[in-house]
Coordinates of C-alpha atoms and ligand atoms in Angstrom, one line a residue:
M222 CA 120.3 94.0 83.4
V223 CA 117.5 95.8 81.5
L224 CA 116.6 99.2 83.6
S225 CA 113.2 100.6 82.8
T226 CA 111.9 104.3 83.3
G227 CA 109.1 103.1 85.4
I228 CA 106.6 104.9 83.3
N229 CA 103.3 103.5 83.6
K230 CA 104.1 100.8 86.2
I231 CA 101.5 100.1 88.9
K232 CA 102.2 103.0 91.6
T233 CA 103.3 101.4 94.8
A234 CA 103.7 102.2 98.1
V235 CA 106.1 100.4 101.0
F236 CA 105.2 100.2 104.5
I237 CA 108.0 99.3 106.8
S238 CA 109.0 99.0 110.6
G239 CA 112.6 98.6 110.9
T240 CA 115.1 97.4 108.6
G241 CA 113.6 97.3 105.4
S242 CA 115.7 94.5 103.4
N243 CA 112.1 93.6 102.2
L244 CA 112.0 97.5 100.6
K245 CA 115.5 97.0 99.6
S246 CA 114.8 93.8 97.3
L247 CA 111.1 95.4 96.0
I248 CA 112.8 98.8 95.1
K249 CA 115.8 96.7 93.2
F250 CA 113.0 94.6 91.8
S251 CA 110.9 97.5 90.8
K252 CA 113.5 98.8 88.3
L253 CA 114.0 95.5 86.3
N254 CA 111.9 95.9 82.8
K255 CA 110.0 92.8 83.6
S256 CA 108.5 94.3 87.1
P257 CA 105.1 95.4 86.6
I258 CA 105.4 98.1 90.2
S259 CA 107.4 101.5 90.8
V260 CA 107.9 102.2 94.1
K261 CA 106.8 105.9 94.9
L262 CA 106.3 106.1 98.6
I263 CA 107.7 104.5 101.9
I264 CA 105.3 104.9 104.9
T265 CA 106.9 104.0 108.2
N266 CA 105.4 104.3 111.8
N267 CA 108.7 104.6 113.3
K268 CA 110.7 107.3 112.6
L269 CA 113.9 105.4 113.7
A270 CA 113.2 102.8 111.1
K271 CA 116.7 101.8 109.6
G272 CA 115.2 101.2 106.0
L273 CA 114.1 105.0 105.7
K274 CA 117.5 105.1 104.8
Y275 CA 116.5 103.5 101.3
G276 CA 114.1 106.1 100.4
D277 CA 117.3 108.7 100.3
I278 CA 119.5 106.4 98.1
F279 CA 116.9 105.6 95.7
K280 CA 115.2 108.9 96.0
I281 CA 111.8 107.8 97.3
K282 CA 109.3 110.1 99.1
K283 CA 109.0 108.6 102.4
K284 CA 106.3 109.6 105.3
I285 CA 106.5 108.9 109.2
I286 CA 103.3 108.4 110.5
H287 CA 102.9 108.3 114.3
F288 CA 100.3 106.0 115.4
K289 CA 99.4 107.1 119.1
N290 CA 95.6 107.2 117.3
K291 CA 95.3 104.5 114.9
E292 CA 92.3 106.3 113.3
I293 CA 94.1 109.4 112.9
A294 CA 97.3 107.6 111.6
E295 CA 95.3 105.6 108.9
K296 CA 93.4 108.6 107.6
K297 CA 96.7 110.3 107.3
I298 CA 98.0 107.3 104.8
L299 CA 95.0 106.8 103.0
N300 CA 95.2 110.7 102.3
E301 CA 99.1 110.1 101.3
L302 CA 97.9 107.2 99.1
A303 CA 95.6 109.1 97.5
I304 CA 98.1 112.2 96.9
N305 CA 100.4 109.7 95.6
K306 CA 97.6 108.0 93.3
I307 CA 99.2 104.6 94.8
E308 CA 97.6 101.6 93.2
L309 CA 98.9 98.7 95.6
V310 CA 100.3 98.7 98.8
C311 CA 103.0 95.9 100.1
L312 CA 103.5 95.6 103.8
A313 CA 107.3 94.4 104.6
G314 CA 107.9 94.1 107.9
F315 CA 105.4 96.8 109.1
M316 CA 104.3 96.0 112.3
K317 CA 101.2 97.5 112.7
I318 CA 97.7 95.7 112.4
L319 CA 95.5 97.7 109.9
S320 CA 92.2 98.4 110.8
K321 CA 89.2 97.0 108.6
N322 CA 88.3 100.2 107.6
F323 CA 91.7 100.8 106.3
I324 CA 92.0 97.5 104.2
K325 CA 88.4 98.3 102.8
N326 CA 89.0 100.8 101.1
F327 CA 92.2 99.0 99.6
K328 CA 90.6 96.1 99.3
G329 CA 92.5 93.2 97.3
K330 CA 95.5 95.3 96.5
I331 CA 97.0 95.1 100.1
L332 CA 99.9 92.5 100.1
N333 CA 102.4 90.8 103.1
I334 CA 105.0 89.2 103.3
H335 CA 105.0 86.8 106.8
P336 CA 108.2 84.8 108.1
S337 CA 106.2 81.6 108.7
L338 CA 104.5 79.3 106.6
L339 CA 100.9 80.3 107.2
P340 CA 98.6 79.3 108.8
K341 CA 101.1 78.2 110.6
Y342 CA 102.6 80.7 113.4
K343 CA 100.7 84.0 112.4
G344 CA 101.5 86.9 114.7
L345 CA 105.0 87.3 116.4
N346 CA 108.2 85.4 117.2
T347 CA 107.6 82.8 114.5
H348 CA 111.0 80.7 114.3
E349 CA 110.9 80.9 118.1
R350 CA 107.9 78.8 117.9
A351 CA 109.1 76.9 114.7
I352 CA 112.2 75.8 116.6
E353 CA 110.6 75.0 119.8
N354 CA 108.0 72.9 118.1
K355 CA 110.8 71.0 116.4
D356 CA 109.3 71.8 113.2
K357 CA 111.2 70.2 110.2
Y358 CA 111.0 73.0 108.3
S359 CA 109.6 76.7 108.1
G360 CA 109.1 79.1 105.3
C361 CA 107.5 82.1 104.5
T362 CA 104.2 83.2 103.0
V363 CA 103.3 86.2 100.6
H364 CA 99.7 87.3 100.7
F365 CA 96.4 89.2 100.5
V366 CA 95.8 91.0 103.5
N367 CA 92.4 90.8 104.9
A368 CA 90.7 91.9 108.2
K369 CA 92.1 88.9 110.0
L370 CA 95.5 88.6 111.4
D371 CA 97.6 86.7 108.7
S372 CA 94.9 85.2 107.2
G373 CA 94.7 86.5 103.8
K374 CA 94.4 84.4 100.5
I375 CA 98.0 82.9 99.7
I376 CA 99.7 84.1 96.8
L377 CA 103.4 82.2 97.3
Q378 CA 105.2 80.3 100.1
K379 CA 108.8 79.1 100.0
K380 CA 110.1 76.3 102.6
V381 CA 113.4 76.8 104.5
N382 CA 114.8 73.8 106.3
I383 CA 115.1 74.0 110.1
L384 CA 118.7 72.2 110.9
K385 CA 119.5 71.0 114.6
K386 CA 121.8 73.9 114.9
D387 CA 119.7 76.7 114.0
S388 CA 118.5 79.3 116.6
P389 CA 116.2 81.9 116.1
V390 CA 118.2 84.3 114.7
S391 CA 120.1 82.1 112.0
L392 CA 116.7 80.7 110.8
A393 CA 115.3 84.2 110.3
K394 CA 118.6 85.0 108.6
K395 CA 118.0 82.2 106.3
I396 CA 114.5 82.7 105.8
L397 CA 114.8 86.6 104.9
A398 CA 117.0 85.9 102.4
Q399 CA 114.5 83.5 100.4
E400 CA 111.7 86.5 101.4
H401 CA 113.6 88.8 99.2
K402 CA 113.0 86.4 96.4
L403 CA 109.6 85.5 97.5
Y404 CA 107.8 89.1 97.2
P405 CA 109.0 90.0 93.7
K406 CA 107.7 86.5 92.3
A407 CA 104.5 87.1 94.2
I408 CA 104.0 90.1 92.5
L409 CA 104.5 88.8 89.4
K410 CA 102.0 86.0 90.4
V411 CA 99.5 88.5 91.0
F412 CA 99.7 90.5 87.5
N413 CA 100.0 87.2 85.8
L414 CA 103.6 88.1 84.8
Ligands
GAR229 C1 110.9 89.7 107.9 O1 110.7 88.9 108.1 C2 109.3 90.2 107.5 O2 108.6 88.6 107.1 C3 108.3 90.2 109.0 O3 109.7 91.5 109.2 C4 110.7 91.3 109.0 C5 111.3 92.6 108.5 O4 112.5 92.5 107.8 N1 107.1 90.5 109.2 C6 106.5 90.1 110.3 O5 106.6 89.5 111.1 C7 105.2 90.9 109.8 N2 104.3 90.1 110.8 P1 112.6 93.9 106.6 O6 112.5 94.9 107.6 O7 114.2 93.4 106.7 O8 112.3 94.0 105.9

């Protein structure tokens, strides 16, 4: 595995709210020579987010932003993005909806990963809904973020079969494993690599 120093790479911020397994996979990807990104900043709305530990492990700056007042929170985040010269934002299990104004400030430079085959199952409880509807498969999607929830242009998707024995938990686990591969692939595609 070839490691690169990160010089001249696209300065990237990853936004998380929880476990941060996609954050971890993006950080690992960022260290490969073929990766165009360097993860410079982790933003969370949740001071208890387990994924914050990757900031310590990989020595990446972390910022906890409380979302009691969304307008103030977003101003603080935009300020952090500017200070750190961030060029790309990757939402990875970030459970807050960003405002139109925020998105406008970072137009075309915010990506999100969602645990369904969009446009199916926008929002929450995607796995429960796919199983309830007796779908034969579900999957994950990486897309550009626009002002409408889970509706921006799709970059890449990966299908995952739903077996009769699958529960929302087992399906989430299978899809998450695919998410970890899909997000890096989608980034390579965005930058024509
Ligand atoms: C992932 O499955 C991601 O797709 C989902 O939250 C999980 C976060 O896992 N995101 C959403 O539901 C956003 N609407 P992680 O913290 O281990 O990366």
